[in-house]
Amino acid sequence: MSSHVSSIREPLVFGNKTYHNITEDLVAPTEKTPGKLWIAMFILAVGVLAMGVYAVTYTIYYGIGAWNLNRTIGWGWDITNFVWWIGIGHAGTLISAILLLFRQRWRTGVNRAAEAMTIFAVICAAMFPLIHVGRAWDVFFFFPYPNTRGPLWPNFVSPLLWDVFAISTYFTISVLFWYTGLVPDFATIRDRAKGFRKKLYSALSFGWKGSAKNWQRFESVSLVLAGLATPLVLSVHTIVSFDFATSVIPGWHTTIFPPYFVAGAVFSGFAMVLTLMLITRKILHLEEYITVNHIESMNKVILVTGSIVGVAYITELAIAWYSGYVYEQFAFLNRAKGIYWWSYFGMMFNNVVIPQLFWSKKIRTSVAWTFFLSILINVGMWFERFVIISTSIARDYLPSAWSYYIPTGIEIMIYLGTFGLFFTLFLGFTRVAPVVAIAEVKSILKDYGDQYLDKTQENI
Amino acid sequence: MKTKKNILFGLYDDEQDLLKAVKESNKRGLKIMDVYSPFPIHGLDPLLGLKESRLHIAGFIFGTIGALTGFLFMSWIFKIDWPNVFGGKPFWPIPAFIPVTFELTVLFSGVGMVITYFIINGLSMKSETEVLHDRISDDKFCLAYDVTGDASANAGALESFLKETGASLVETKEMSDL
């Protein structure tokens, strides 16, 4: 097998696996009683979620006054968190769709979990506009449906409405893509299960048989969905950036925003995938499927997108200077030297300096370093959104209206609560569905298994 | 009640063995009912005479419907149903319709295509699924022949053919849903 294979091709499946081993290993977490670590994490996640539920309930009952937003700063942690979560939600589709189109085989080890992460992150993100409108029970007014108020239609030329369409479409397509891929794997679980689980997985797998025609259509639908999802994923964060770029606020109305936001979204999304996958491979013992080679590939994507983000920051500054427009210049100087200088520092350091460390192969292939740096990048990207959103409006047109904003306890609890929601969903997912796409890993085994490449592992 | 079929099938341990068997079967002019496998086998479709899937055409048609729905709906609202001035812009701001039109194109295309995919594959939620063998979704590659009624005369020859080509297990099973 290895005669026609490039000698620099690195294995993606270690441990001399057979097809049956792969099934056994990857189905195991759904069949066994969870380990102590899983239970502890689940209890913690549900606890944090409960706190979030309390904070959201309080906000809906009491109103937006429960937050520290004021007339000058109308968008604070809520929209920052929204953009942050949406950004994280971009990596899953990027891994499953764009890397499928580019024929990057390492996607098979991480795509399933990354897609799940996308879906859960979008759920967390969607919650923020929902509660930010103040009257969450009227939130269906967003959608154009025949109503008794005229009918009164939403404003289709507003970027905020484009967001509604972009995010709901993105969520729907991500769920379909994810589930279509899960169907054959649910069939694998079904054929091993007994009793109630057999019935459950029979329903979940929609009676998948795996005939030649089934698989042909499966590949066709995956490819076309990937083709659709690729421009979609770029459009979603472009439209999110329009929320700012089409406004008249200095610091917001910049034409560089769409590519800059998309690169930032991929950057933060991959950082979150890494954080999550490093935890998952540890808890579920998947070191042979999510290998250092996967981690290194993702770190390379982080390096590229991180550098794009860095260039974008510097371009923004250069354009502000070159424009000769004092208000624009003030907005950017104020970011670096004003009251929120610490958030600007957090953004610059974590997003521009930190990813450059990945030029070193030693750091790129170190699990401990990657975990640590991926968390710093997540923090940095949160700061980026905060810098763009809140610091730009904190110093607006009239100095008498200038203001400062720090979140209330309720706002912090809501943000933490979304982590509870995210991890509750993700941990639940690891018990119900295989975290690594079984069929896809089997399909690359003969090209990327260590025994076929004559490279038995020393570095997993 | 569907008519029952008798299926004779052999399980292979490796997809290469199966491919060889399929080629051999074609050479001898045996009529294969279907091949079942735990993952897609490349190079199998032409051997079985399967034409390329036309799902992408369905995707294109649904996408077109989505684009037209989005664009015409917004145009109707802004030109006819409720013309409104937003920031002194024209009543029919076509460039501003692009994002929503695009999203609806993708939405209709994706949803329509996945629904089509489930329907033509005969996938539906049911609490019991009849499969030829439990290991087909795990690590076995299955070559199946229909030996119902008159075709049962061939069963003996097929059975020895499957064994000859390296099937590790050969069985006949009565199926009502295949």
XYZ file of C-alpha atoms in Angstrom:
638
model
C 0.000 0.000 0.000
C 2.705 2.421 0.975
C 4.630 2.174 -2.271
C 2.657 4.886 -4.052
C 2.267 7.083 -1.014
C 4.312 10.211 -0.419
C 6.879 9.746 2.281
C 5.909 13.000 3.935
C 2.308 11.927 4.406
C 1.686 11.663 8.121
C -0.672 9.049 9.566
C -4.061 10.207 10.851
C -5.065 6.960 12.527
C -2.666 5.338 14.946
C -2.620 2.027 16.774
C -2.701 -0.447 13.866
C -6.490 -0.271 13.675
C -8.791 -2.576 11.774
C -12.245 -1.495 10.662
C -13.731 -3.357 13.599
C -11.375 -1.637 16.072
C -12.546 1.702 14.773
C -16.171 0.780 15.357
C -15.421 -0.537 18.836
C -13.375 2.477 19.875
C -15.672 5.152 18.545
C -18.978 3.607 19.572
C -17.689 2.784 23.059
C -18.513 6.159 24.676
C -22.179 5.764 23.724
C -22.374 2.263 25.176
C -20.469 2.456 28.431
C -21.477 4.110 31.653
C -19.789 7.494 31.708
C -16.560 7.918 33.629
C -16.195 9.985 36.785
C -14.611 12.889 34.939
C -17.524 13.080 32.521
C -20.067 12.988 35.357
C -18.234 15.687 37.271
C -18.067 17.917 34.217
C -21.702 17.325 33.369
C -22.840 18.264 36.870
C -20.721 21.390 36.719
C -22.092 22.306 33.280
C -25.694 21.820 34.353
C -25.036 23.864 37.484
C -23.646 26.754 35.467
C -26.523 26.423 33.025
C -28.990 26.696 35.919
C -27.323 29.937 36.943
C -27.667 31.194 33.374
C -31.328 30.243 33.303
C -31.828 32.221 36.489
C -30.071 35.272 35.057
C -32.012 35.150 31.780
C -35.306 34.713 33.621
C -34.444 37.662 35.815
C -33.608 39.757 32.753
C -36.853 38.903 31.020
C -38.868 39.563 34.182
C -37.120 42.757 35.200
C -36.261 44.045 31.738
C -33.038 45.197 30.148
C -32.574 47.521 33.118
C -31.007 44.511 34.784
C -27.991 45.265 32.627
C -25.694 48.247 32.751
C -26.380 49.453 29.219
C -27.036 53.162 29.021
C -28.015 55.736 26.408
C -24.488 56.039 25.079
C -23.501 52.404 25.242
C -26.433 50.443 23.886
C -24.423 47.395 22.936
C -22.296 45.881 25.654
C -21.595 42.333 26.707
C -24.751 41.040 25.070
C -23.740 41.803 21.476
C -20.082 41.098 22.244
C -21.046 37.625 23.398
C -23.339 37.185 20.431
C -20.603 37.967 17.897
C -18.096 35.907 19.848
C -20.273 32.801 19.859
C -21.219 33.226 16.218
C -17.546 33.480 15.377
C -16.858 30.242 17.222
C -19.679 28.673 15.293
C -17.750 29.182 12.074
C -15.066 26.561 12.498
C -17.377 23.574 12.279
C -18.697 24.386 8.857
C -15.296 25.475 7.700
C -13.842 22.109 8.695
C -16.662 20.077 7.265
C -17.395 22.072 4.131
C -14.346 23.999 2.958
C -11.914 21.261 3.896
C -14.125 18.730 2.127
C -13.941 20.792 -1.042
C -10.168 21.074 -0.643
C -9.918 17.317 -0.014
C -8.169 17.712 3.316
C -8.406 14.257 4.827
C -7.545 15.294 8.360
C -11.011 16.784 8.619
C -12.427 13.282 9.182
C -11.035 13.094 12.712
C -12.521 16.345 13.916
C -15.419 17.284 11.655
C -18.200 15.625 13.615
C -17.329 17.266 16.907
C -16.621 20.589 15.210
C -20.035 20.554 13.546
C -21.682 19.776 16.866
C -19.734 22.641 18.368
C -20.969 24.930 15.606
C -24.576 24.067 16.251
C -24.288 24.520 19.999
C -22.354 27.767 19.611
C -25.017 29.159 17.291
C -27.673 28.231 19.850
C -25.720 30.153 22.499
C -25.274 33.094 20.117
C -28.910 33.263 19.059
C -29.945 33.663 22.667
C -28.374 37.106 22.957
C -30.376 39.012 20.324
C -33.404 37.188 21.653
C -33.062 38.588 25.156
C -31.556 41.848 24.008
C -34.765 42.887 22.229
C -36.237 43.184 25.725
C -39.529 41.520 24.923
C -38.401 38.006 24.211
C -41.972 36.791 23.828
C -42.436 39.006 20.772
C -39.289 37.841 19.080
C -41.170 36.139 16.253
C -41.889 39.656 14.949
C -38.471 39.318 13.306
C -39.902 36.993 10.711
C -42.022 38.127 7.771
C -45.312 36.368 8.325
C -48.817 37.604 7.436
C -49.967 39.387 10.562
C -52.865 41.477 11.823
C -50.776 44.635 12.005
C -51.239 45.618 8.391
C -49.602 43.212 7.536
C -46.514 45.032 8.699
C -43.332 43.590 7.250
C -39.815 43.728 8.696
C -37.324 46.084 7.081
C -35.564 43.943 4.512
C -32.852 46.512 3.898
C -31.619 46.475 7.491
C -28.470 44.445 8.227
C -30.022 43.396 11.522
C -32.758 41.630 9.592
C -30.210 40.109 7.217
C -28.647 38.673 10.352
C -31.900 36.949 11.246
C -31.957 35.260 7.858
C -28.248 34.496 7.807
C -28.158 32.914 11.231
C -31.338 30.904 10.890
C -30.200 29.614 7.499
C -26.756 28.838 8.864
C -28.214 26.947 11.789
C -30.586 24.947 9.585
C -27.941 23.989 7.032
C -25.430 23.088 9.753
C -27.951 20.806 11.440
C -28.818 19.119 8.141
C -25.172 18.629 7.208
C -24.383 17.234 10.626
C -27.343 14.912 10.741
C -26.879 13.607 7.215
C -23.379 12.555 8.221
C -24.606 11.039 11.477
C -27.170 8.731 9.859
C -24.727 5.955 8.794
C -22.963 6.134 12.157
C -26.245 5.818 14.003
C -26.831 2.719 11.869
C -23.527 1.313 13.136
C -24.644 1.847 16.728
C -28.080 0.414 15.932
C -26.671 -2.851 14.603
C -24.724 -3.400 17.803
C -27.467 -2.339 20.218
C -30.124 -4.346 21.990
C -33.583 -3.628 23.388
C -34.639 -0.015 23.738
C -31.401 1.367 22.353
C -31.915 -0.663 19.203
C -35.312 0.956 18.692
C -33.965 4.406 19.474
C -31.046 4.159 17.070
C -33.205 2.516 14.446
C -35.346 5.644 14.495
C -32.333 7.966 14.603
C -30.630 6.196 11.708
C -33.784 6.422 9.572
C -33.383 2.787 8.549
C -30.019 3.329 6.841
C -28.904 0.270 4.858
C -25.607 1.312 3.310
C -26.299 0.086 -0.229
C -24.104 1.240 -3.082
C -26.738 3.708 -4.257
C -27.244 5.000 -0.698
C -23.556 5.775 -0.434
C -23.411 7.346 -3.856
C -26.227 9.711 -2.936
C -24.631 10.293 0.451
C -21.443 11.501 -1.189
C -23.371 13.594 -3.673
C -25.462 15.308 -1.016
C -22.396 15.886 1.189
C -20.515 17.491 -1.647
C -23.338 19.796 -2.714
C -24.094 20.755 0.886
C -20.410 21.556 1.287
C -20.588 23.688 -1.828
C -23.573 25.527 -0.415
C -22.179 25.850 3.076
C -18.887 27.343 1.932
C -20.304 30.643 0.628
C -22.848 30.484 3.423
C -20.241 30.446 6.161
C -18.510 33.406 4.540
C -21.802 35.246 4.167
C -22.849 34.814 7.785
C -19.976 36.659 9.349
C -19.942 39.147 6.501
C -23.512 40.000 7.389
C -22.673 40.132 11.091
C -19.965 42.640 10.205
C -22.541 44.651 8.200
C -24.333 45.275 11.498
C -21.405 47.552 12.242
C -19.949 48.424 8.858
C -23.165 49.965 7.465
C -23.503 52.311 10.438
C -22.036 55.813 10.799
C -20.034 55.264 13.978
C -16.281 55.967 13.669
C -14.553 52.671 14.338
C -17.490 50.768 12.891
C -18.042 52.044 9.382
C -15.030 50.439 7.755
C -15.121 48.538 4.479
C -12.462 46.110 5.708
C -14.905 44.533 8.139
C -16.302 41.593 6.127
C -12.986 39.813 5.379
C -11.609 40.876 8.739
C -14.595 39.410 10.598
C -14.565 36.193 8.601
C -10.854 35.646 9.266
C -11.414 36.443 12.932
C -14.320 34.028 13.093
C -12.300 31.187 11.629
C -9.429 32.081 13.931
C -11.550 31.991 17.086
C -13.516 29.001 15.862
C -10.408 26.904 15.405
C -9.123 27.976 18.796
C -12.369 26.774 20.346
C -12.287 23.521 18.361
C -8.801 22.906 19.718
C -9.782 23.685 23.298
C -12.742 21.366 23.003
C -11.007 18.557 21.108
C -8.082 18.466 23.501
C -10.517 17.983 26.376
C -12.603 15.472 24.438
C -9.706 13.296 23.310
C -8.571 13.138 26.919
C -11.940 12.258 28.446
C -12.943 9.780 25.744
C -9.434 8.409 25.088
C -9.401 9.300 21.422
C -5.682 10.054 21.159
C -5.325 7.585 18.299
C -7.995 9.295 16.198
C -7.442 12.932 17.055
C -3.714 12.932 16.678
C -0.942 15.458 16.983
C -1.070 15.696 13.180
C -4.661 16.924 13.411
C -3.676 19.411 16.078
C -0.770 20.663 14.009
C -2.970 21.165 10.955
C -5.435 23.187 12.979
C -2.627 25.234 14.469
C -1.493 26.074 10.957
C -4.966 27.378 10.146
C -4.814 29.436 13.331
C -1.461 30.827 12.293
C -2.751 31.887 8.872
C -6.026 33.400 10.061
C -4.313 34.962 13.083
C -1.880 36.695 10.767
C -4.746 37.941 8.586
C -6.393 39.326 11.699
C -3.135 41.005 12.709
C -2.777 42.613 9.289
C -6.386 43.777 9.483
C -5.784 45.503 12.831
C -2.758 47.314 11.495
C -4.535 48.219 8.264
C -7.340 49.761 10.279
C -4.871 51.914 12.139
C -3.029 52.882 8.967
C -6.266 53.826 7.191
C -7.415 55.877 10.167
C -4.152 57.795 10.033
C -4.163 58.104 6.238
C -7.779 59.253 6.084
C -6.840 62.526 7.757
C -10.228 62.397 9.412
C -9.825 63.455 13.046
C -12.847 61.643 14.410
C -11.727 58.381 12.890
C -8.219 58.951 14.206
C -9.574 59.736 17.634
C -11.649 56.547 17.668
C -8.580 54.421 17.083
C -6.230 56.315 19.394
C -8.909 56.127 22.031
C -9.027 52.356 21.724
C -5.345 52.078 22.468
C -4.971 54.873 24.995
C -8.463 55.516 26.342
C -10.353 54.121 29.289
C -10.608 50.697 27.703
C -6.891 50.406 26.900
C -6.737 47.075 28.741
C -9.186 45.435 26.367
C -7.202 46.746 23.394
C -4.050 45.338 24.907
C -5.780 41.994 25.507
C -6.884 41.915 21.895
C -3.542 42.891 20.374
C -1.486 40.595 22.543
C -3.652 37.508 22.304
C -4.611 37.801 18.645
C -1.507 39.216 17.037
C 1.429 38.098 19.179
C 0.251 34.742 20.506
C -0.576 32.994 17.196
C 2.902 33.865 15.887
C 4.280 31.355 18.400
C 2.852 28.644 16.165
C 5.665 29.213 13.680
C 7.627 26.961 16.009
C 6.997 23.306 15.227
C 7.689 22.401 18.812
C 4.871 24.606 20.082
C 2.561 23.660 17.209
C 2.861 19.974 18.027
C 2.721 20.308 21.806
C -0.630 19.449 23.322
C -0.052 21.462 26.495
C 1.067 24.583 24.622
C -1.762 24.317 22.139
C -4.337 24.031 24.897
C -2.950 27.014 26.762
C -2.598 29.214 23.680
C -6.021 28.258 22.310
C -7.594 29.568 25.499
C -5.641 32.812 25.237
C -6.885 33.203 21.662
C -10.469 32.660 22.763
C -10.014 35.389 25.344
C -8.331 37.645 22.817
C -11.134 37.275 20.319
C -13.672 38.141 23.005
C -11.700 41.313 23.673
C -11.668 42.103 19.964
C -15.448 42.146 19.827
C -15.637 44.170 23.010
C -13.124 46.680 21.662
C -14.988 47.106 18.402
C -18.450 47.279 19.897
C -18.289 49.010 23.235
C -15.219 51.216 23.106
C -16.315 52.733 19.790
C -19.595 53.948 21.227
C -18.353 54.824 24.712
C -16.824 58.006 23.294
C -19.425 59.308 20.883
C -20.190 62.690 19.303
C -20.819 64.796 22.416
C -18.292 64.680 25.239
C -21.162 65.305 27.654
C -22.624 61.969 26.596
C -19.415 60.028 27.063
C -19.870 57.092 29.304
C -18.299 54.054 30.823
C -19.734 50.607 30.995
C -19.052 47.604 33.149
C -21.437 44.639 33.208
C -23.748 43.824 36.094
C -23.597 40.492 37.866
C -26.617 39.396 35.849
C -24.806 40.022 32.560
C -21.796 38.058 33.730
C -24.065 35.244 34.852
C -25.768 35.143 31.466
C -22.421 34.904 29.715
C -21.194 32.151 32.012
C -24.574 30.477 31.636
C -24.018 30.122 27.892
C -20.923 28.068 28.725
C -23.143 25.886 30.872
C -25.554 25.481 27.957
C -22.734 24.810 25.510
C -21.027 22.169 27.616
C -24.273 20.521 28.704
C -25.205 20.061 25.052
C -21.717 18.968 24.041
C -21.286 16.470 26.866
C -24.749 15.093 26.143
C -23.772 14.747 22.496
C -20.697 12.677 23.386
C -22.959 10.090 25.038
C -25.491 9.820 22.236
C -23.493 10.042 19.044
C -19.992 9.068 17.986
C -17.716 12.082 18.425
C -15.565 11.046 15.472
C -17.232 10.202 12.160
C -16.923 6.401 12.053
C -17.637 5.799 8.380
C -15.352 8.607 7.268
C -12.418 7.442 9.371
C -12.839 3.935 7.937
C -12.795 5.344 4.443
C -9.385 6.962 4.960
C -7.860 4.124 6.992
C -6.011 2.498 4.101
C -4.490 5.793 3.040
C -3.706 7.227 6.462
C -3.501 4.350 8.927
C -0.069 4.096 10.540
C 0.380 0.447 9.550
C -0.214 1.313 5.889
C 2.251 4.176 5.972
C 4.925 2.177 7.779
C 5.148 4.903 10.360
C 4.320 3.488 13.688
C 3.765 6.239 16.113
C 6.101 7.699 18.576
C 4.335 10.979 19.095
C 0.709 10.554 20.146
C -47.762 -6.277 3.043
C -44.747 -6.262 0.823
C -43.726 -9.388 -0.962
C -40.871 -11.172 0.695
C -37.595 -11.720 -1.050
C -34.992 -14.383 -0.553
C -31.569 -12.832 -0.488
C -28.372 -14.778 -0.847
C -25.418 -12.805 0.357
C -21.741 -13.164 1.083
C -19.689 -11.094 3.497
C -16.151 -10.061 2.593
C -13.572 -8.792 5.048
C -11.990 -6.257 2.752
C -13.313 -3.866 0.144
C -10.657 -4.987 -2.342
C -11.907 -8.587 -2.134
C -15.412 -7.340 -2.733
C -14.373 -5.286 -5.752
C -12.653 -8.327 -7.248
C -15.727 -10.440 -6.615
C -17.975 -7.843 -8.255
C -15.730 -7.786 -11.325
C -15.729 -11.569 -11.480
C -19.494 -11.635 -11.045
C -19.899 -9.205 -13.948
C -17.609 -11.352 -16.085
C -19.784 -14.372 -15.436
C -22.925 -12.374 -16.101
C -24.439 -12.894 -12.661
C -27.077 -10.333 -11.782
C -26.060 -8.540 -8.572
C -28.940 -7.241 -6.499
C -26.917 -4.802 -4.424
C -23.757 -4.188 -2.469
C -23.849 -3.052 1.163
C -20.861 -1.569 2.922
C -19.898 0.367 6.065
C -18.487 3.238 3.997
C -18.500 4.328 0.365
C -16.249 2.177 -1.845
C -14.636 4.130 -4.625
C -14.715 2.542 -8.047
C -17.757 0.453 -7.260
C -20.454 2.520 -8.967
C -19.338 1.934 -12.588
C -19.001 -1.799 -11.906
C -22.591 -1.933 -10.718
C -23.705 0.228 -13.630
C -24.936 3.016 -11.344
C -25.374 6.345 -13.067
C -24.244 9.519 -11.391
C -26.724 10.786 -8.829
C -28.943 13.604 -10.039
C -29.398 15.061 -6.559
C -27.428 18.170 -7.445
C -30.026 18.978 -10.120
C -32.689 18.866 -7.407
C -30.487 21.163 -5.353
C -30.253 23.633 -8.224
C -34.014 23.669 -8.802
C -34.780 24.195 -5.111
C -32.150 26.921 -4.982
C -33.730 28.719 -7.921
C -37.117 28.535 -6.244
C -35.554 29.971 -3.088
C -33.902 32.852 -4.916
C -37.109 33.751 -6.732
C -39.188 33.445 -3.569
C -36.897 35.755 -1.646
C -36.435 38.330 -4.347
C -40.031 38.502 -5.573
C -41.458 38.515 -2.049
C -39.310 41.456 -0.981
C -40.019 43.259 -4.245
C -43.762 42.797 -3.807
C -43.622 44.146 -0.256
C -41.485 47.163 -1.111
C -43.129 48.086 -4.422
C -46.763 47.078 -3.987
C -47.896 46.027 -0.557
C -46.289 48.631 1.657
C -43.928 51.087 -0.057
C -41.903 52.809 2.607
C -39.067 55.296 2.661
C -35.960 54.085 4.441
C -33.362 56.829 4.653
C -34.417 58.349 1.337
C -33.446 55.242 -0.586
C -35.357 54.039 -3.658
C -38.453 51.915 -3.199
C -36.857 49.016 -5.001
C -33.307 48.759 -3.585
C -32.079 45.699 -5.454
C -28.517 45.575 -4.013
C -29.930 45.541 -0.495
C -31.962 42.474 -1.392
C -28.876 40.406 -2.181
C -28.136 39.083 1.321
C -31.632 37.801 2.040
C -32.013 36.434 -1.501
C -28.739 34.576 -1.126
C -29.649 33.135 2.260
C -33.005 31.904 0.985
C -31.325 30.336 -2.058
C -29.041 28.336 0.206
C -31.830 27.511 2.647
C -34.250 26.213 0.016
C -31.554 24.353 -1.851
C -30.144 22.653 1.244
C -33.433 21.754 2.861
C -35.005 20.647 -0.419
C -32.058 18.514 -1.353
C -31.792 16.797 2.011
C -35.524 16.021 2.020
C -35.192 14.630 -1.521
C -32.208 12.587 -0.394
C -34.140 11.043 2.490
C -37.158 10.279 0.304
C -35.340 8.685 -2.643
C -33.159 6.658 -0.299
C -36.316 5.394 1.382
C -35.126 6.641 4.756
C -37.802 7.073 7.364
C -38.009 6.889 11.137
C -39.023 3.431 12.232
C -38.368 1.523 15.401
C -37.165 -1.585 13.590
C -34.777 -1.917 10.707
C -34.267 -5.140 8.865
C -30.651 -5.650 7.898
C -28.959 -8.550 6.160
C -26.232 -8.768 8.750
C -25.292 -6.739 11.811
C -21.670 -6.422 10.789
C -22.394 -4.684 7.469
C -22.428 -1.316 9.213
C -19.274 -2.314 11.060
C -16.516 -3.997 9.061
C -18.045 -6.413 6.523
C -18.670 -5.820 2.850
C -21.748 -7.537 1.534
C -22.527 -8.738 -1.974
C -26.191 -9.714 -2.341
C -28.127 -11.685 -4.956
C -31.878 -12.003 -5.260
C -32.842 -15.686 -5.241
C -36.621 -15.339 -4.912
C -38.877 -17.767 -6.806
C -37.483 -18.839 -10.167
C -34.105 -17.329 -9.423
C -33.600 -19.877 -6.645
C -32.427 -22.342 -9.294
C -29.182 -20.339 -9.411
C -28.681 -20.323 -5.655
C -26.254 -23.230 -5.576
C -23.998 -21.759 -8.242
C -24.073 -18.335 -6.611
C -23.227 -19.777 -3.245
C -20.175 -21.558 -4.540
C -19.205 -18.410 -6.469
C -19.299 -16.331 -3.290
C -17.224 -18.856 -1.380
C -14.778 -19.146 -4.245
C -14.174 -15.385 -4.335
C -13.323 -15.275 -0.657
C -16.534 -14.502 1.197
C -16.060 -15.317 4.853
C -19.750 -15.961 5.396
C -22.490 -16.992 2.962
C -26.130 -17.018 3.991
C -29.667 -16.822 2.656
C -32.142 -14.595 4.406
C -35.793 -13.785 3.850
C -36.300 -10.028 3.729
C -39.500 -8.061 3.395
C -37.917 -4.639 3.165
C -35.091 -4.365 0.690
